[in-house]
mmCIF file with all atom_site columns, C-alpha atoms in Angstrom:
data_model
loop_
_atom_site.group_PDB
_atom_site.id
_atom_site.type_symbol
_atom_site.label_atom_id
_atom_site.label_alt_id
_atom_site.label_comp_id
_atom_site.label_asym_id
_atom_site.label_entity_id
_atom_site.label_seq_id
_atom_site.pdbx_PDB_ins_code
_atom_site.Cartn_x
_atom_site.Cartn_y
_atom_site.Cartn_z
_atom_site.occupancy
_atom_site.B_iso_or_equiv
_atom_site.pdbx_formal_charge
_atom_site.auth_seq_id
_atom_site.auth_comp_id
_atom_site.auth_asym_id
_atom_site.auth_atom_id
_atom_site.pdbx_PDB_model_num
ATOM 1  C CA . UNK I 1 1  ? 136.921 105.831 115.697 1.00 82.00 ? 88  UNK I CA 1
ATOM 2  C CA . UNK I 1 2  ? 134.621 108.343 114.838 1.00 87.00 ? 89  UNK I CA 1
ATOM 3  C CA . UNK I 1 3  ? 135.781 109.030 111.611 1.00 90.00 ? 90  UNK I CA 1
ATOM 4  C CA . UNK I 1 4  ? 135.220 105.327 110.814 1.00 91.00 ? 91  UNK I CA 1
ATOM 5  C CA . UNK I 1 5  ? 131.616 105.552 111.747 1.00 92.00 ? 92  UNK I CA 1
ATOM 6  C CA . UNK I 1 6  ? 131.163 108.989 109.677 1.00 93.00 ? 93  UNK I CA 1
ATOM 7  C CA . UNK I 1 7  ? 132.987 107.115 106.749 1.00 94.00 ? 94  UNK I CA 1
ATOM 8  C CA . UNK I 1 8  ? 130.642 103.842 107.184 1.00 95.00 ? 95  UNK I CA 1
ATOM 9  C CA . UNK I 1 9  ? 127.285 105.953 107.620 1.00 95.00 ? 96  UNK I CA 1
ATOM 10 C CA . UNK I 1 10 ? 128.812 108.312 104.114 1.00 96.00 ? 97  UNK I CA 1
ATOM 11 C CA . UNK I 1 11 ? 128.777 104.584 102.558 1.00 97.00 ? 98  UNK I CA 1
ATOM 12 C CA . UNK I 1 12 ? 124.990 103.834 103.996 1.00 97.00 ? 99  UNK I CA 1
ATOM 13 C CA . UNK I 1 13 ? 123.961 106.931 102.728 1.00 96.00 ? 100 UNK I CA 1
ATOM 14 C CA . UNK I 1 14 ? 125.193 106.583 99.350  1.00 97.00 ? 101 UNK I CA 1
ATOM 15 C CA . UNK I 1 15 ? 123.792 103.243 99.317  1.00 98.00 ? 102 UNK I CA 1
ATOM 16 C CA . UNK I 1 16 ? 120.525 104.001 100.807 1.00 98.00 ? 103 UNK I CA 1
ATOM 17 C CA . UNK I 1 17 ? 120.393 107.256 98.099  1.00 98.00 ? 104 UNK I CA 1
ATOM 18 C CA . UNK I 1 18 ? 120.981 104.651 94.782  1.00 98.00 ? 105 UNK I CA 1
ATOM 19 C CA . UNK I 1 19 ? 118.465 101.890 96.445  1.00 98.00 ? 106 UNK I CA 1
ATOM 20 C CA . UNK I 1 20 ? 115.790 104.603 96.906  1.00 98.00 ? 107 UNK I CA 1
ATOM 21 C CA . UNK I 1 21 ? 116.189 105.979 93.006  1.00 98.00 ? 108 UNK I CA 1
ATOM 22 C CA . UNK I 1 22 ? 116.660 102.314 91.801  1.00 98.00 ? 109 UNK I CA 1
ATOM 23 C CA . UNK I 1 23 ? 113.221 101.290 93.635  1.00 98.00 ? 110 UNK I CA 1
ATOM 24 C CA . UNK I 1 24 ? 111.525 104.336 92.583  1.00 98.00 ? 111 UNK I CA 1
ATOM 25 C CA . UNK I 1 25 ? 112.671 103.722 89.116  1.00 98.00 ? 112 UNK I CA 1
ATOM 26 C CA . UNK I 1 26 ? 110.731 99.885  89.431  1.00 98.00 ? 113 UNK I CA 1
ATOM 27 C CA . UNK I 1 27 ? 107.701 101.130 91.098  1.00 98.00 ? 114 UNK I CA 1
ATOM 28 C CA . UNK I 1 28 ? 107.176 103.337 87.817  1.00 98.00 ? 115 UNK I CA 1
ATOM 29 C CA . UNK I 1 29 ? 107.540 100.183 85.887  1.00 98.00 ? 116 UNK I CA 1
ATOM 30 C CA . UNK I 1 30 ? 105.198 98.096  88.234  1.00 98.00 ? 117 UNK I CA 1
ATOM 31 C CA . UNK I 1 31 ? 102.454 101.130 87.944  1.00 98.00 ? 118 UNK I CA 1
ATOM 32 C CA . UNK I 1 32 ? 102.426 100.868 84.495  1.00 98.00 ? 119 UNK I CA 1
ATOM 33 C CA . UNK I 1 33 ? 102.388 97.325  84.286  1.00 98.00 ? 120 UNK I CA 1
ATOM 34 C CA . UNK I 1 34 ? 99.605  97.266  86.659  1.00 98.00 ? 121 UNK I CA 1
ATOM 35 C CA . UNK I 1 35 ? 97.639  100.219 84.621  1.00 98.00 ? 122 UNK I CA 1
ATOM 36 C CA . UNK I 1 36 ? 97.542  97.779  81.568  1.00 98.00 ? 123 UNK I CA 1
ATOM 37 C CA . UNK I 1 37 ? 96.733  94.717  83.269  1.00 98.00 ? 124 UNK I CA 1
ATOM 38 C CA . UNK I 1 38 ? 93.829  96.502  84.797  1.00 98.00 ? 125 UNK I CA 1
ATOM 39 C CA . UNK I 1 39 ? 92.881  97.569  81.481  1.00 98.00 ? 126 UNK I CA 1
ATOM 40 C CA . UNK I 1 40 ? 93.138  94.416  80.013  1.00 98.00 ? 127 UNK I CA 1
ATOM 41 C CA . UNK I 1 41 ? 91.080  93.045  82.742  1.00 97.00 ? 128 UNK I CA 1
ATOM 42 C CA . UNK I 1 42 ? 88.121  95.414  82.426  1.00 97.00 ? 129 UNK I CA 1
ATOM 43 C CA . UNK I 1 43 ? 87.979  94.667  78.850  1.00 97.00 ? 130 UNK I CA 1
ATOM 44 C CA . UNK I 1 44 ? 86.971  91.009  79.812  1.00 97.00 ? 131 UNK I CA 1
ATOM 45 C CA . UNK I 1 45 ? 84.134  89.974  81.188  1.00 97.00 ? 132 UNK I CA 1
ATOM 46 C CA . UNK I 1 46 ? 84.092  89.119  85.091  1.00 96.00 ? 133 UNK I CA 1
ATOM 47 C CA . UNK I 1 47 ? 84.587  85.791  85.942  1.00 95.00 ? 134 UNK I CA 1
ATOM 48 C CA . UNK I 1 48 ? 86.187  84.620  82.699  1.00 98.00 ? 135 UNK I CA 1
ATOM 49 C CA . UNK I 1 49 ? 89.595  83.070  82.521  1.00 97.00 ? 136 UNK I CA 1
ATOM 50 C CA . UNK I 1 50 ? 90.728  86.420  80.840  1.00 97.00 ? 137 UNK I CA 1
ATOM 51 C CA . UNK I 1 51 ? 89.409  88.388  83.526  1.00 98.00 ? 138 UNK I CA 1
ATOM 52 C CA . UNK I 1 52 ? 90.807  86.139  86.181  1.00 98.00 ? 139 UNK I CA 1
ATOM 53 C CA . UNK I 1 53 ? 94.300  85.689  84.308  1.00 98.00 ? 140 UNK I CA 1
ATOM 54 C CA . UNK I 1 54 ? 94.220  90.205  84.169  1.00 98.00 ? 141 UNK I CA 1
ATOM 55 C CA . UNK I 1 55 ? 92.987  89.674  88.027  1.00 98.00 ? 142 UNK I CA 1
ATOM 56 C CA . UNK I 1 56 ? 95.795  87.820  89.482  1.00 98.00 ? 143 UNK I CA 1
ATOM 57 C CA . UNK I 1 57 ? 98.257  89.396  87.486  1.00 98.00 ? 144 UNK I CA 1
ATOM 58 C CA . UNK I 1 58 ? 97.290  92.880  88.820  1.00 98.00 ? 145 UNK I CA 1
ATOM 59 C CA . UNK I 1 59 ? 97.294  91.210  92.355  1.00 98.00 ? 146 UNK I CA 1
ATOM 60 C CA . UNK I 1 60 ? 100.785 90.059  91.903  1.00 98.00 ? 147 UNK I CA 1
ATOM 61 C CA . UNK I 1 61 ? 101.700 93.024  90.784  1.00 98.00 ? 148 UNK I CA 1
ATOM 62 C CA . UNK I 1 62 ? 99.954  95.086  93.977  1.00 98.00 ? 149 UNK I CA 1
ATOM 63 C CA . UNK I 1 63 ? 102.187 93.022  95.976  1.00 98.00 ? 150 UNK I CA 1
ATOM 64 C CA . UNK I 1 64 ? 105.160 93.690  93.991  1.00 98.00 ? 151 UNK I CA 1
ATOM 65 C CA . UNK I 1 65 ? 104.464 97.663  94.234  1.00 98.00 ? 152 UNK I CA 1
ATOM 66 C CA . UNK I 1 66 ? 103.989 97.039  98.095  1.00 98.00 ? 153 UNK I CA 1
ATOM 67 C CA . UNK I 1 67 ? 107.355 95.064  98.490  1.00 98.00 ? 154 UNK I CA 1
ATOM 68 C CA . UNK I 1 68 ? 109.470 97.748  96.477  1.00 98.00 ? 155 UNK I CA 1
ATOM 69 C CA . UNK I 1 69 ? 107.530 100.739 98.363  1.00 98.00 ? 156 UNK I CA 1
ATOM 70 C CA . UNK I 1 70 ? 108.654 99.041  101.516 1.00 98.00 ? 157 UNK I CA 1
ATOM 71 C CA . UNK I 1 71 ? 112.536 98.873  100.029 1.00 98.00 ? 158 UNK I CA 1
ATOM 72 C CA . UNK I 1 72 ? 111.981 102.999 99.222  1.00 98.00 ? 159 UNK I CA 1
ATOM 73 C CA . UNK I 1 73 ? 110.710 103.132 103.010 1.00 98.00 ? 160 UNK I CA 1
ATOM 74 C CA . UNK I 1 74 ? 113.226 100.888 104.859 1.00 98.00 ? 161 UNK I CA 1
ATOM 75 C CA . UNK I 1 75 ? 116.298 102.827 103.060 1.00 98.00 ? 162 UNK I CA 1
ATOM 76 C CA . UNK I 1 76 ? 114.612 106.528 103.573 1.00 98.00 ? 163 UNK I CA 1
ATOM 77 C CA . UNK I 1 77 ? 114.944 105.183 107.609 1.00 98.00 ? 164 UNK I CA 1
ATOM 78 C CA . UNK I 1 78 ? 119.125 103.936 106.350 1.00 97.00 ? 165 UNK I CA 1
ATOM 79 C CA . UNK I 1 79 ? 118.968 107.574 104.562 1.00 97.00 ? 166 UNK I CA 1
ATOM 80 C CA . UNK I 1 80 ? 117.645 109.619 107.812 1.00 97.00 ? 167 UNK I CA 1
ATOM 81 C CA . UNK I 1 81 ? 119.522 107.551 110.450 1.00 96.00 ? 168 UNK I CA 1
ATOM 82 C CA . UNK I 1 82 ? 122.884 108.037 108.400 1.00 96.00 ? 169 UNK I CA 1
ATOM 83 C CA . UNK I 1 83 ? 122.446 111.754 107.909 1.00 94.00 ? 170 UNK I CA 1
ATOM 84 C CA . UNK I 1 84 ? 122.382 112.049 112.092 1.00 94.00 ? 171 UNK I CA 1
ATOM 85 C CA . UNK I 1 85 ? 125.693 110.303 112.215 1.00 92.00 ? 172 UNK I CA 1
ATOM 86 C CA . UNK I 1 86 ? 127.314 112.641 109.302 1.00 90.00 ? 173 UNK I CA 1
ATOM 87 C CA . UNK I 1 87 ? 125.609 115.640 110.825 1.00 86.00 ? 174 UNK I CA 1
#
């Protein structure tokens, strides 16, 4: 039995370990996406449709960062928690 649960937590682990450098990988992306859309939007004057079109695009993408920053977070805990069980 306890092999089983080292084998399943050696599976979370390697899991958790590709999630985290897949997520980090598409929070780079995001960032940079974000970085132009903020420069796009301070090239427009406030309140125009440009500005607003940059505005809610670098909202969308805030929320995007904050979603895949809570994936990296959530499988860092999967990570941790596994590591006890191999240990």
């Amino acid at each position: 039995k306890h092999e089983a649960q080292i084998t399943a937590a050696r599976q979370r682990l390697a899991t958790a370990e590709n999630e985290i450098a897949y997520n980090r990988e598409q929070r780079e992306r995001l960032f940079k996406l974000l970085e132009r859309a903020e420069l796009e939007r301070d090239a427009a004057i406030e309140g125009s449709s440009t500005w607003e079109k940059y505005q809610r695009k670098a909202i969308a993408l805030n929320n995007q960062i904050h979603a895949v920053q809570n994936r990296i977070d959530k499988n860092k805990t999967i990570k941790v928690n596994a590591e006890k069980v191999i240990a």
